[in-house]
Amino acid sequence: MSQIMDFDSLRRAMADNYEQPEGPARNARAEQLLVEAEKLGIPLAVIEALGHQLQVYNYSSEKDKMFVPFARLLRMWDERPEDFDEYEAHSLHWVFKWMSAGMLGQPHIPLASIEKWLGEMEHRYRLAGYSERAVRSAEFNIAAHIGDLERAERAYAAWLAADRDAMADCHACELHDQGWWQSSKGEDERALELWRPVLEGEHVCAHEPHAALASSLLPLLRLGHLDEARAHHLRGLRLVRAMESMRSSYADHVEFCALTGNEARGLELLSERPAYFTDSGEPRSKLNFLTVVALLMGRLVERGLGDQVVPGPAGREWTAGELAVHARGEALALAARFDARNGTSYVGERTRERMDRRPLVDRLPLGVRAARPAPVAPPPRGPRAPRAAERDIADLLAEARRLADALDPAAMDAWAAVARAAQGRRLDPRDQADLVDHEAMSRGPEGVEPFERAAELYLAAGDPGEALAARARAAFVRSLTGHPDEALETVTALREEALALFEAGGTGVRQTASVLVGRARVLMNRLHEDGGDAEAAEEAARELLAFAGPHTADRHLAHRAAEAKTMLGRLAVHAGDPRAGAELLARAAEEYVAAGLPWFAVEHEARLADVARQLGDAETAERAARAALEHGQGVLEPLGQAQLHLQVAEVLAASGRLSEAAGHALEAAHWADEAGEGPTLGAWARHQLGGLLLRQGRYAEAAEVLESALPDLTADTHGDGAIVQTQWWLGDCHTQLGEHREAAERWLRAAEIARHWPGRRDHAMLAHLAAEALGRAGLPVEADRAYARAGDLWRELGNTPSLVRALRARAWLAAGGEAGLDAARELMAEAARECSAAAEAAADEEARAQLVTELGHTHRQFGELVARSAGDGADEEVMHTAFEEALTHLTEAIAAFASLGTGALGARTGAELTAGWLEADLGRPHEASARARAVLAAYEEADADAETAEARRAEAERLLEQLATPQQR
């Protein structure tokens, strides 16, 4: 590390150190810089180094180190106040407030000492001429901490009544503390009202709105403002993650997770900050952290997850149960130390109250990636059968048959209850046949053998028609499991038998329709799997419709007729007639609902939504998607819920209703996680959600969600396009949040993937965006390299306007860097040559106009670059030469814009005014005046953007006014 040679280098080193992340490394550097300052023999250098030390200690986990440098500073002030400049004198008094808060957070410092310090602070502030505002604020904090609520109210009122002056905390910090007090009294609405200017960015500082966002979580939950609470968590967590000193605010986010059913998210947060378990420099924030750890662990234990391994203090493995006991004990012991110091029981009471809080929301989806720590039961699907032990088997059979006859989804659970009750008992053949048949339905691809066994039992029970139906169901399962030809041969023979048996009166309409639907399903599956016979499939569907159609008063046959229409609709889409297909699907869905079978409409409404979107019928697509979601409630498994919510989100997003679409994408991510599909469908839903949040300008939330999606997005599952888009969106988020280096990293990673794509436009655009971000991040060498790469790509693509923009950007970088003005001139000249050549060769007028526009901008920027190169300190001859050269380029720009007519009026008049100011600086009032008057005349003769016209006229008037006075510009 370089030696500090003088006061200026010391100041630069301290400024550099302050920009480093909070933590022990920054603190250690501040300690070293104090040693270097002492070697300089300059009292002010030592004072500034001590002040720097105080700053970094205050914003770290080592707040207990503040007292020694402050005591030394105070002694130096008392002995030689003349050694302090105005800034350091102000800083010394400012830090009195830090000492007061710092002492309060250290239980080993007696309360009497803190009160004495408050008096010392009041005395010194009075001597320095400051108001009581900061003193009363400090008194309020003491009273609120020890539980002297009457004194706290008096101090609070006096704080607000005192004048704001140079010692008052910033608006953001004051409003945060005031809101915290209202919230602690249960005045949540008032708290949020006080915090609003901070939360909305009107008042900010180094740690705000970070703290206000964290403090707002519990009040928002209590008021039921769940969407806002979720947004504040996602946005606020990004702000506090890198701030080591904000352990209490971080704890608020862990508490939020514990109270909203997001225990897994809470565990992830604990794992990110292991040092928070043991950092001892600020006991009060440690108490807050351990308190919410105990709360979170208590929730896990309550859910039966006490044996789950969880993050905890380093050195051993912890289970939730063990950490619950440890954290509770540590927190209560710390609280007892504060109470012993304060002479009250207030801290302990508040600690117990917080540890024992009950959840405010059973489950609040956050949209971010976090696996639940325990499986969740699927949603209830209609009336559920009581436990077998509670009812006689005859009742269970009757209930199962009633539900099956009604085609109720709960029938499967009812038959499962029968199976449990029937274990070890002998049923008659018909009951056993129905039981095995429904067991086969629940077995999915393993249902062939049970269906065949059910057929045998139906024959034994004297029902050959139901036996044929069971065998048809077995054939359909075979077609789904890799045996379509065998299945078709079987079901074709079954159809002949069933129709013959029906004609002979040996079976009923229901059983025969079941065989016919089996054949139609096998043929539809063949068509879907390997391009089977569409005509045969259509014939089978029409046969089914003709057979079942006359009997739709029977719910079972209404179901068969509606299914036949869905098949015909799918076939129409397959044949290239999506409009006819949509009509058939819509009619089928309507018939399901009319028959009291809305759950059967879900799949077909979802399919209808897709077809309607292909047809550009947004209204039908939305109506069908919403209907599918409505009819699937309480019936669908989590995966189905996820798919439907995602479909609704996509439909709404296409029509521009982004907020509502984001709500459904959020639900899709939640249900995908519940289904165990977080890394697949869940990642895609998060990808979509992040994009929707970005489009609404909710950049911090979008970044949190997209970063959560990225680890699960894979080229095999989601396509590398999804990965590139996510990185691209993240770059947009970082840019809007002022995180330019991070934006560049995202875009460069995306560019590396896009580099391998056949088209090069995305690669070029990403390289260009990365270059812009690198420039904003203060990395000119890296930015120039990225612009050069983007320029090469734009040239390969024949995109001259983008190539020219890259060249101009490189010119500005060169002018401000080591390459200098000559390199900048050459780059600008190259940009102008590329524009001119491309404009001459342009194939159409629109392309030529675009290129001429870029040529005009190039000459204008060329002129501005040269003019600025003279600088304020340049001698008269250098400035005169630079301005003359700049005027040449600006004249070229004006001519280029003028050739485009009124469409480039704003650009032309802007260049004209720039030239006018240069003329004035060159001592040419007549030429400058002529340019200003030309601008005024231009806006009298042509229609133009009102805002631009007003700004140009105002600037022209200012130029004329200045030219009319003898003083120099």
PDB file of C-alpha atoms in Angstrom, residues 47 91 122 279 301 318 392 452 518 599 820 905:
ATOM      1  CA  ILE A  47      -8.328  15.862  12.965  1.00  0.00           C
ATOM      2  CA  SER A  91     -18.362  17.647  12.053  1.00  0.00           C
ATOM      3  CA  GLU A 122     -26.960  20.326  25.223  1.00  0.00           C
ATOM      4  CA  ASP A 279     -20.610  -9.428  15.526  1.00  0.00           C
ATOM      5  CA  VAL A 301     -40.364 -25.813  14.985  1.00  0.00           C
ATOM      6  CA  TRP A 318     -27.485 -26.237  13.783  1.00  0.00           C
ATOM      7  CA  ASP A 392     -69.242 -47.451   7.721  1.00  0.00           C
ATOM      8  CA  GLU A 452     -57.790 -55.051 -17.210  1.00  0.00           C
ATOM      9  CA  GLY A 518     -61.686 -44.378 -25.877  1.00  0.00           C
ATOM     10  CA  TRP A 599     -63.845 -28.296 -14.181  1.00  0.00           C
ATOM     11  CA  GLY A 820      -6.311  13.258 -26.853  1.00  0.00           C
ATOM     12  CA  LEU A 905     -36.098  21.953 -37.156  1.00  0.00           C
TER      13      LEU A 905
END
